[in-house]
CSV table of N, CA and C in Angstrom, one decimal:
chain,number,residue,atom,x,y,z
W,23,MET,N,78.6,-22.5,89.8
W,23,MET,CA,77.7,-21.2,90.0
W,23,MET,C,79.1,-20.3,90.8
W,24,PRO,N,79.4,-18.7,89.9
W,24,PRO,CA,79.8,-18.0,90.4
W,24,PRO,C,79.4,-17.4,92.1
W,25,ARG,N,80.0,-17.1,93.2
W,25,ARG,CA,79.6,-16.9,94.1
W,25,ARG,C,79.9,-14.9,94.1
W,26,ARG,N,79.3,-14.9,94.6
W,26,ARG,CA,78.8,-13.0,95.3
W,26,ARG,C,79.9,-12.8,96.1
W,27,SER,N,80.5,-11.9,96.4
W,27,SER,CA,81.9,-11.7,97.1
W,27,SER,C,81.0,-11.2,98.6
W,28,ASP,N,81.8,-10.8,99.5
W,28,ASP,CA,80.9,-10.7,100.8
W,28,ASP,C,80.5,-9.3,100.6
W,29,ARG,N,81.4,-8.4,100.3
W,29,ARG,CA,81.2,-7.1,99.9
W,29,ARG,C,79.8,-6.1,98.7
W,30,SER,N,79.7,-7.1,97.8
W,30,SER,CA,78.7,-6.5,96.7
W,30,SER,C,76.9,-6.8,97.3
W,31,PRO,N,76.6,-6.0,96.9
W,31,PRO,CA,74.9,-6.0,97.5
W,31,PRO,C,74.5,-7.2,96.8
W,32,TRP,N,72.9,-7.4,97.8
W,32,TRP,CA,72.7,-8.9,97.3
W,32,TRP,C,72.1,-9.0,95.8
W,33,TRP,N,71.5,-7.2,95.7
W,33,TRP,CA,70.7,-7.5,94.1
W,33,TRP,C,71.7,-7.1,93.2
W,34,LYS,N,73.1,-7.6,93.5
W,34,LYS,CA,74.2,-7.7,92.2
W,34,LYS,C,74.7,-9.0,92.0
W,35,GLY,N,73.6,-10.0,92.2
W,35,GLY,CA,74.1,-11.1,92.9
W,35,GLY,C,74.5,-12.3,91.3
W,36,PRO,N,74.9,-13.7,91.0
W,36,PRO,CA,75.4,-13.8,90.3
W,36,PRO,C,74.7,-14.5,89.3
W,37,ARG,N,73.1,-14.2,89.8
W,37,ARG,CA,72.1,-15.3,89.3
W,37,ARG,C,71.2,-14.4,88.5
W,38,GLY,N,71.4,-12.9,88.7
W,38,GLY,CA,70.4,-11.6,87.9
W,38,GLY,C,69.4,-11.3,88.2
W,39,GLU,N,69.7,-11.3,89.9
W,39,GLU,CA,68.9,-10.5,91.0
W,39,GLU,C,68.5,-9.4,90.2
W,40,ALA,N,69.2,-8.4,89.4
W,40,ALA,CA,69.0,-7.2,89.5
W,40,ALA,C,68.3,-7.1,88.3
W,41,TRP,N,68.0,-7.9,87.7
W,41,TRP,CA,67.2,-8.1,86.5
W,41,TRP,C,65.5,-8.1,86.8
W,42,VAL,N,65.5,-9.3,87.6
W,42,VAL,CA,64.4,-9.1,88.5
W,42,VAL,C,63.6,-8.1,89.4
W,43,ILE,N,64.4,-7.5,89.9
W,43,ILE,CA,64.5,-6.3,90.6
W,43,ILE,C,63.9,-5.1,88.8
W,44,ALA,N,64.5,-4.9,88.4
W,44,ALA,CA,64.3,-3.6,87.2
W,44,ALA,C,62.8,-4.4,86.6
W,45,GLN,N,62.6,-5.8,86.8
W,45,GLN,CA,61.2,-6.2,85.8
W,45,GLN,C,60.1,-6.0,86.8
W,46,PHE,N,60.3,-6.3,88.3
W,46,PHE,CA,59.1,-6.1,88.9
W,46,PHE,C,59.1,-4.3,88.9
W,47,LEU,N,60.0,-3.6,89.1
W,47,LEU,CA,59.7,-1.8,88.8
W,47,LEU,C,58.8,-1.4,87.5
W,48,LEU,N,59.4,-2.0,86.6
W,48,LEU,CA,58.6,-1.9,85.4
W,48,LEU,C,57.0,-2.0,85.5
W,49,LEU,N,56.8,-3.5,85.8
W,49,LEU,CA,55.6,-3.8,86.1
W,49,LEU,C,54.9,-3.2,87.2
W,50,LEU,N,55.2,-3.0,88.1
W,50,LEU,CA,54.9,-1.9,89.0
W,50,LEU,C,54.3,-0.7,89.2
W,51,THR,N,55.3,-0.1,87.8
W,51,THR,CA,55.0,1.1,87.5
W,51,THR,C,53.4,1.3,86.5
W,52,MET,N,53.6,0.0,85.4
W,52,MET,CA,52.7,0.1,84.8
W,52,MET,C,51.2,0.0,85.5
W,53,ALA,N,51.6,-0.6,86.4
W,53,ALA,CA,50.3,-1.4,87.3
W,53,ALA,C,50.0,0.3,88.0
W,54,VAL,N,50.4,0.8,88.6
W,54,VAL,CA,50.0,2.0,89.8
W,54,VAL,C,50.2,3.2,88.5
W,55,LEU,N,50.4,3.5,87.5
W,55,LEU,CA,50.5,4.9,87.0
W,55,LEU,C,49.3,5.1,86.7
W,56,PRO,N,48.6,6.2,86.3
W,56,PRO,CA,47.2,6.4,85.9
W,56,PRO,C,47.3,6.9,84.6
W,57,PRO,N,46.7,6.9,83.9
W,57,PRO,CA,46.6,7.3,82.3
W,57,PRO,C,46.9,8.3,82.7
W,58,THR,N,47.9,8.9,81.7
W,58,THR,CA,48.0,10.2,81.4
W,58,THR,C,48.2,10.6,80.0
W,59,GLY,N,48.2,11.5,79.7
W,59,GLY,CA,48.5,12.0,78.2
W,59,GLY,C,47.0,11.4,77.4
W,60,PRO,N,48.1,11.3,75.8
W,60,PRO,CA,47.1,10.7,74.7
W,60,PRO,C,46.6,9.8,75.0
W,61,ALA,N,45.0,9.4,74.9
W,61,ALA,CA,44.2,8.1,74.9
W,61,ALA,C,44.4,7.3,73.7
W,62,LEU,N,44.3,6.3,73.8
W,62,LEU,CA,44.2,5.4,72.7
W,62,LEU,C,42.6,5.0,72.8
W,63,PRO,N,42.4,5.1,71.2
W,63,PRO,CA,40.7,4.9,71.2
W,63,PRO,C,39.7,3.9,72.0
W,64,VAL,N,38.6,4.5,72.5
W,64,VAL,CA,38.0,3.7,73.5
W,64,VAL,C,37.5,2.2,72.8
W,65,GLY,N,37.3,2.2,71.9
W,65,GLY,CA,36.5,1.0,70.9
W,65,GLY,C,37.5,-0.2,71.4
W,66,LEU,N,38.9,0.2,71.4
W,66,LEU,CA,39.7,-1.2,71.5
W,66,LEU,C,39.6,-1.8,72.8
W,67,HIS,N,38.3,-1.4,73.4
W,67,HIS,CA,38.4,-2.2,75.1
W,67,HIS,C,38.2,-3.4,74.9
W,68,PHE,N,37.5,-4.0,74.1
W,68,PHE,CA,37.3,-5.4,73.9
W,68,PHE,C,38.2,-5.9,73.4
W,69,LEU,N,39.6,-5.7,72.9
W,69,LEU,CA,40.7,-6.4,72.6
W,69,LEU,C,41.6,-6.4,74.2
W,70,ALA,N,41.2,-6.0,75.0
W,70,ALA,CA,42.3,-5.9,76.6
W,70,ALA,C,42.1,-7.5,76.7
W,71,TRP,N,40.9,-7.9,77.1
W,71,TRP,CA,40.7,-9.1,77.8
W,71,TRP,C,41.1,-10.3,76.6
W,72,PRO,N,41.0,-10.6,75.5
W,72,PRO,CA,41.7,-11.9,74.6
W,72,PRO,C,43.0,-11.3,74.7
W,73,ILE,N,43.9,-10.1,74.8
W,73,ILE,CA,45.4,-10.1,75.1
W,73,ILE,C,46.1,-11.1,75.9
W,74,GLY,N,45.0,-9.9,77.1
W,74,GLY,CA,45.6,-10.6,78.5
W,74,GLY,C,44.9,-11.8,78.5
W,75,PHE,N,44.0,-12.4,78.5
W,75,PHE,CA,44.4,-13.9,78.1
W,75,PHE,C,44.8,-14.8,77.7
W,76,SER,N,45.4,-14.4,76.6
W,76,SER,CA,46.5,-14.9,75.7
W,76,SER,C,47.7,-14.7,76.6
W,77,GLY,N,48.2,-13.6,76.8
W,77,GLY,CA,49.2,-13.9,77.7
W,77,GLY,C,49.3,-14.8,78.8
W,78,LEU,N,48.2,-14.9,79.5
W,78,LEU,CA,48.0,-15.6,80.9
W,78,LEU,C,47.9,-17.0,80.7
W,79,ILE,N,47.8,-17.3,79.3
W,79,ILE,CA,47.8,-18.7,78.6
W,79,ILE,C,49.6,-19.1,78.7
W,80,LEU,N,50.0,-18.1,77.7
W,80,LEU,CA,51.6,-18.3,77.6
W,80,LEU,C,52.3,-18.7,78.8
W,81,MET,N,51.7,-17.7,79.7
W,81,MET,CA,52.8,-17.8,81.0
W,81,MET,C,52.2,-19.1,82.0
W,82,GLY,N,51.6,-19.6,81.7
W,82,GLY,CA,50.9,-21.1,82.5
W,82,GLY,C,51.7,-22.3,81.3
W,83,LEU,N,51.6,-22.2,79.8
W,83,LEU,CA,52.3,-23.3,79.4
W,83,LEU,C,53.3,-23.3,79.6
W,84,GLY,N,54.1,-22.0,79.6
W,84,GLY,CA,55.8,-22.1,80.0
W,84,GLY,C,55.8,-22.8,81.2
W,85,ALA,N,55.3,-21.9,82.3
W,85,ALA,CA,55.8,-22.5,83.8
W,85,ALA,C,55.5,-24.0,83.7
W,86,VAL,N,54.4,-24.7,83.4
W,86,VAL,CA,53.8,-25.9,83.6
W,86,VAL,C,55.2,-26.7,82.6
W,87,ALA,N,55.5,-26.1,81.5
W,87,ALA,CA,56.2,-26.7,80.7
W,87,ALA,C,57.8,-27.2,81.6
W,88,LEU,N,57.8,-25.8,82.3
W,88,LEU,CA,59.5,-25.8,82.8
W,88,LEU,C,59.4,-26.6,84.3
W,89,GLY,N,58.1,-26.5,84.7
W,89,GLY,CA,57.6,-27.5,85.8
W,89,GLY,C,59.0,-27.0,87.1
W,90,SER,N,59.8,-28.2,87.9
W,90,SER,CA,60.7,-27.6,89.0
W,90,SER,C,61.9,-26.8,88.3
W,91,SER,N,62.1,-26.7,87.1
W,91,SER,CA,63.4,-25.8,86.2
W,91,SER,C,63.3,-24.4,86.5
W,92,LEU,N,61.4,-24.2,87.1
W,92,LEU,CA,61.1,-22.6,86.9
W,92,LEU,C,61.9,-21.7,87.9
W,93,THR,N,62.2,-20.9,87.6
W,93,THR,CA,62.9,-19.8,88.5
W,93,THR,C,62.6,-18.4,87.8
W,94,VAL,N,62.8,-17.4,88.4
W,94,VAL,CA,62.0,-16.0,88.6
W,94,VAL,C,63.4,-15.9,88.1
W,95,LEU,N,64.2,-16.2,88.7
W,95,LEU,CA,65.8,-15.4,88.0
W,95,LEU,C,66.3,-15.7,86.8
W,96,PRO,N,67.1,-15.4,86.0
W,96,PRO,CA,67.9,-15.6,84.4
W,96,PRO,C,69.0,-16.6,84.5
W,97,ARG,N,69.0,-16.7,85.6
W,97,ARG,CA,70.0,-18.0,85.9
W,97,ARG,C,69.7,-19.2,86.0
W,98,PRO,N,69.6,-20.1,85.0
W,98,PRO,CA,69.3,-21.8,85.5
W,98,PRO,C,69.3,-22.1,86.8
W,99,LYS,N,68.3,-22.7,87.4
W,99,LYS,CA,68.6,-23.1,88.2
W,99,LYS,C,69.2,-24.7,88.6
W,100,PRO,N,70.2,-24.4,90.1
W,100,PRO,CA,71.2,-26.0,90.0
W,100,PRO,C,69.9,-26.9,89.8
W,101,GLY,N,70.6,-27.8,89.3
W,101,GLY,CA,69.5,-28.9,89.1
W,101,GLY,C,68.7,-28.9,88.1
W,102,GLY,N,68.9,-28.0,87.6
W,102,GLY,CA,67.5,-27.3,86.7
W,102,GLY,C,67.6,-28.4,85.5
W,103,ARG,N,66.7,-28.4,84.4
W,103,ARG,CA,67.0,-29.3,83.2
W,103,ARG,C,66.6,-28.3,82.2
W,104,PHE,N,67.1,-28.6,80.5
W,104,PHE,CA,66.6,-28.3,79.6
W,104,PHE,C,65.5,-28.7,79.3
W,105,VAL,N,64.4,-27.4,78.7
W,105,VAL,CA,63.3,-27.9,78.4
W,105,VAL,C,63.0,-27.3,76.9
W,106,ALA,N,62.9,-28.3,75.8
W,106,ALA,CA,62.6,-28.0,74.5
W,106,ALA,C,61.0,-28.6,74.2
W,107,GLU,N,60.5,-28.7,74.8
W,107,GLU,CA,59.3,-29.6,74.6
W,107,GLU,C,57.8,-28.6,74.9
W,108,GLY,N,56.9,-29.3,74.6
W,108,GLY,CA,55.4,-28.2,74.8
W,108,GLY,C,55.6,-26.7,74.1
W,109,ILE,N,55.3,-25.5,74.9
W,109,ILE,CA,55.2,-24.5,74.1
W,109,ILE,C,56.6,-23.9,73.9
W,110,TYR,N,57.7,-24.9,74.5
W,110,TYR,CA,59.3,-24.3,74.2
W,110,TYR,C,59.6,-24.8,72.7
W,111,ARG,N,59.1,-25.4,72.2
W,111,ARG,CA,58.8,-25.9,70.9
W,111,ARG,C,58.9,-24.7,70.1
W,112,VAL,N,57.9,-24.0,70.1
W,112,VAL,CA,57.3,-23.3,69.4
W,112,VAL,C,57.9,-21.6,69.6
W,113,VAL,N,58.3,-21.3,70.7
W,113,VAL,CA,58.9,-19.8,71.4
W,113,VAL,C,60.3,-20.4,72.5
W,114,ARG,N,61.2,-19.3,72.4
W,114,ARG,CA,61.8,-20.0,73.7
W,114,ARG,C,61.7,-19.1,74.5
W,115,HIS,N,60.7,-18.3,74.7
W,115,HIS,CA,60.8,-17.6,75.7
W,115,HIS,C,59.1,-17.1,76.0
W,116,PRO,N,58.3,-18.2,76.3
W,116,PRO,CA,56.7,-17.8,76.3
W,116,PRO,C,56.2,-17.6,77.8
W,117,ILE,N,57.0,-17.3,78.8
W,117,ILE,CA,57.0,-16.8,79.9
W,117,ILE,C,56.9,-15.2,79.5
W,118,TYR,N,58.2,-14.6,79.0
W,118,TYR,CA,58.1,-13.4,78.9
W,118,TYR,C,57.3,-12.6,78.0
W,119,ASP,N,57.0,-13.8,76.8
W,119,ASP,CA,55.7,-13.5,75.8
W,119,ASP,C,54.6,-13.0,76.4
W,120,GLY,N,54.4,-13.9,77.6
W,120,GLY,CA,53.0,-13.7,78.3
W,120,GLY,C,52.8,-12.5,79.0
W,121,VAL,N,54.4,-12.2,79.9
W,121,VAL,CA,54.0,-10.8,80.7
W,121,VAL,C,54.0,-9.7,79.4
W,122,ILE,N,54.3,-9.8,78.2
W,122,ILE,CA,54.3,-8.7,77.5
W,122,ILE,C,52.6,-8.4,77.1
W,123,LEU,N,52.2,-9.8,76.8
W,123,LEU,CA,50.6,-9.4,76.5
W,123,LEU,C,49.8,-9.2,77.4
W,124,LEU,N,50.2,-9.5,78.4
W,124,LEU,CA,49.3,-9.1,79.4
W,124,LEU,C,49.6,-7.6,79.6
W,125,ALA,N,50.8,-7.1,79.8
W,125,ALA,CA,50.8,-5.9,79.7
W,125,ALA,C,50.3,-4.4,78.6
W,126,LEU,N,50.5,-5.4,77.6
W,126,LEU,CA,49.3,-5.0,76.4
W,126,LEU,C,48.5,-4.7,76.0
W,127,GLY,N,47.5,-5.8,76.9
W,127,GLY,CA,46.5,-5.8,77.2
W,127,GLY,C,46.4,-4.8,78.3
W,128,TRP,N,46.8,-4.5,79.7
W,128,TRP,CA,46.6,-3.9,80.2
W,128,TRP,C,46.6,-2.3,79.9
W,129,ALA,N,47.8,-1.8,78.9
W,129,ALA,CA,47.2,-0.5,78.3
W,129,ALA,C,46.3,-0.5,77.3
W,130,VAL,N,45.8,-1.5,76.6
W,130,VAL,CA,44.3,-1.0,75.9
W,130,VAL,C,43.4,-1.4,77.3
W,131,TRP,N,43.3,-2.1,78.1
W,131,TRP,CA,42.4,-1.6,79.0
W,131,TRP,C,42.3,-0.2,79.4
W,132,ARG,N,43.2,0.3,80.0
W,132,ARG,CA,43.7,1.4,80.6
W,132,ARG,C,43.4,3.0,79.0
W,133,THR,N,43.4,2.4,78.1
W,133,THR,CA,43.2,2.9,76.8
W,133,THR,C,44.4,4.2,77.1
W,134,SER,N,45.7,3.6,77.4
W,134,SER,CA,46.8,4.8,77.7
W,134,SER,C,47.7,4.7,76.6
W,135,LEU,N,48.2,5.7,75.9
W,135,LEU,CA,49.2,5.6,75.4
W,135,LEU,C,50.6,5.6,75.8
W,136,LEU,N,50.6,6.0,77.3
W,136,LEU,CA,51.9,6.3,78.4
W,136,LEU,C,52.0,4.2,78.6
W,137,HIS,N,51.0,3.8,79.1
W,137,HIS,CA,50.9,2.8,79.5
W,137,HIS,C,51.3,1.7,77.8
W,138,LEU,N,50.7,1.9,76.9
W,138,LEU,CA,51.3,1.4,75.6
W,138,LEU,C,52.9,1.6,75.4
W,139,ALA,N,53.5,2.5,76.2
W,139,ALA,CA,54.9,2.9,75.6
W,139,ALA,C,55.4,2.0,76.5
W,140,LEU,N,55.0,2.0,78.0
W,140,LEU,CA,55.7,1.4,78.8
W,140,LEU,C,55.6,-0.4,78.4
W,141,ALA,N,55.0,-0.6,78.0
W,141,ALA,CA,54.2,-2.4,77.3
W,141,ALA,C,55.8,-2.6,76.4
W,142,ALA,N,55.8,-1.3,75.8
W,142,ALA,CA,57.1,-1.6,74.5
W,142,ALA,C,58.3,-1.3,75.2
W,143,ILE,N,58.4,-0.8,76.0
W,143,ILE,CA,60.1,-0.6,77.2
W,143,ILE,C,59.9,-2.2,77.2
W,144,LEU,N,58.7,-2.7,78.4
W,144,LEU,CA,59.0,-3.8,79.1
W,144,LEU,C,59.7,-4.9,77.8
W,145,ALA,N,58.5,-4.9,76.3
W,145,ALA,CA,58.9,-5.9,75.6
W,145,ALA,C,60.8,-5.8,75.3
W,146,LEU,N,61.1,-4.3,75.4
W,146,LEU,CA,62.5,-4.3,75.0
W,146,LEU,C,63.6,-4.6,76.0
W,147,PHE,N,63.1,-4.7,77.3
W,147,PHE,CA,63.8,-5.1,78.4
W,147,PHE,C,63.7,-6.4,78.4
W,148,PHE,N,62.8,-7.6,78.1
W,148,PHE,CA,62.7,-9.0,78.3
W,148,PHE,C,63.7,-9.0,77.0
W,149,GLN,N,63.7,-8.6,75.8
W,149,GLN,CA,64.5,-8.9,74.7
W,149,GLN,C,66.1,-8.7,75.6
W,150,ALA,N,66.5,-7.4,76.0
W,150,ALA,CA,67.6,-7.9,76.8
W,150,ALA,C,68.2,-9.0,77.8
W,151,LYS,N,66.8,-9.0,78.5
W,151,LYS,CA,67.1,-10.4,79.7
W,151,LYS,C,67.2,-11.7,79.2
W,152,ALA,N,66.4,-11.7,78.3
W,152,ALA,CA,66.7,-13.3,77.4
W,152,ALA,C,67.9,-13.3,76.6
W,153,ARG,N,68.6,-12.2,76.3
W,153,ARG,CA,70.3,-12.7,75.6
W,153,ARG,C,70.9,-12.7,76.8
W,154,ARG,N,70.8,-12.4,78.0
W,154,ARG,CA,71.8,-12.4,79.2
W,154,ARG,C,71.4,-14.2,79.6
W,155,GLU,N,70.1,-14.1,80.1
W,155,GLU,CA,69.6,-15.6,79.9
W,155,GLU,C,70.2,-16.5,79.4
W,156,GLU,N,70.4,-16.4,77.8
W,156,GLU,CA,70.7,-17.1,77.1
W,156,GLU,C,72.1,-17.7,77.0
W,157,GLU,N,73.1,-16.8,77.3
W,157,GLU,CA,74.3,-16.7,77.9
W,157,GLU,C,74.5,-18.2,78.8
W,158,TRP,N,73.7,-17.6,80.0
W,158,TRP,CA,73.6,-18.5,80.7
W,158,TRP,C,73.3,-20.0,80.6
W,159,LEU,N,72.4,-19.7,80.0
W,159,LEU,CA,71.9,-21.4,79.1
W,159,LEU,C,72.8,-22.5,78.1
W,160,VAL,N,73.2,-21.6,77.3
W,160,VAL,CA,74.6,-22.0,76.6
W,160,VAL,C,75.3,-22.8,77.5
W,161,GLU,N,75.8,-21.7,78.3
W,161,GLU,CA,77.3,-22.1,79.5
W,161,GLU,C,76.9,-23.9,80.1
W,162,ARG,N,75.5,-23.6,80.1
W,162,ARG,CA,74.6,-25.0,81.3
W,162,ARG,C,74.4,-26.3,80.7
W,163,PHE,N,73.7,-25.8,79.3
W,163,PHE,CA,73.3,-26.7,78.7
W,163,PHE,C,74.1,-26.7,77.1
W,164,PRO,N,75.0,-26.9,76.7
W,164,PRO,CA,75.7,-26.5,75.1
W,164,PRO,C,74.5,-26.9,74.5
W,165,GLU,N,73.4,-27.7,74.1
W,165,GLU,CA,72.6,-28.3,73.1
W,165,GLU,C,71.9,-26.8,73.2
W,166,TYR,N,71.9,-26.1,73.7
W,166,TYR,CA,70.9,-25.0,73.8
W,166,TYR,C,71.3,-24.2,72.5
W,167,ALA,N,72.3,-24.3,72.2
W,167,ALA,CA,72.8,-23.4,70.8
W,167,ALA,C,72.1,-24.2,69.8
W,168,ASP,N,71.7,-25.1,69.8
W,168,ASP,CA,71.5,-25.5,68.4
W,168,ASP,C,70.0,-25.0,68.6
W,169,TYR,N,69.0,-25.5,69.7
W,169,TYR,CA,67.8,-24.9,70.0
W,169,TYR,C,67.7,-23.6,69.8
W,170,ARG,N,68.6,-22.8,69.9
W,170,ARG,CA,68.3,-21.3,69.6
W,170,ARG,C,68.5,-21.2,68.1
W,171,ARG,N,69.3,-22.0,67.1
W,171,ARG,CA,69.0,-22.0,66.0
W,171,ARG,C,67.6,-22.1,65.4
W,172,ARG,N,67.0,-22.9,66.0
W,172,ARG,CA,66.1,-23.7,65.4
W,172,ARG,C,64.6,-23.3,66.1
W,173,VAL,N,65.0,-22.4,66.7
W,173,VAL,CA,63.1,-21.8,67.5
W,173,VAL,C,63.4,-20.8,67.9
W,174,ARG,N,62.6,-19.9,67.7
W,174,ARG,CA,62.5,-18.4,67.6
W,174,ARG,C,62.5,-17.6,68.7
W,175,ALA,N,62.4,-16.6,69.3
W,175,ALA,CA,63.1,-16.1,70.5
W,175,ALA,C,61.4,-16.0,71.4
W,176,PHE,N,60.8,-14.7,70.1
W,176,PHE,CA,59.7,-14.5,71.1
W,176,PHE,C,58.2,-15.0,70.1
W,177,ILE,N,58.4,-14.5,69.1
W,177,ILE,CA,57.3,-14.5,67.9
W,177,ILE,C,57.4,-16.2,67.0
W,178,PRO,N,56.8,-17.4,66.6
W,178,PRO,CA,56.9,-18.1,66.4
W,178,PRO,C,57.6,-17.8,64.6
W,179,TRP,N,58.5,-18.6,64.2
W,179,TRP,CA,58.4,-18.7,62.8
W,179,TRP,C,58.9,-16.9,62.3
W,180,ILE,N,59.1,-15.9,63.3
W,180,ILE,CA,59.6,-14.6,62.7
W,180,ILE,C,60.7,-14.3,63.6
W,181,TYR,N,60.4,-13.9,64.8
W,181,TYR,CA,61.4,-13.4,65.7
W,181,TYR,C,61.9,-14.3,67.1
């Protein structure tokens, strides 16, 4: 694993620390920002719980499948293993999917177009983070390249 020079700040570390900070800031913004501007129809409230709960299930399935290889950092853990079973047979990034669904559920619950826009930004962010993460995964696990050709990133059989 590349080593960080003594002069570079910790958040520019070689394991993707900056990605985690950006992710935290996006999620914190969604959590604390009050709904402003145009609102979603209040009648959509009933969708918030199933969307959010689906996100929690995906996150849980992804975390359980990764086991001790789970890390919040995008670079694979030293000693981590390549996981292509369980939910990872269906999508490559179930935890990111889960966080996106949770954010979408939150936006619907808040009936906020602003929060819906932030959920869309979060989805784009995870797409970029996943691309970087997959570069590291291919470096570490050459079989990941074949896995990437077979299994969709975020939406089963579609994307």
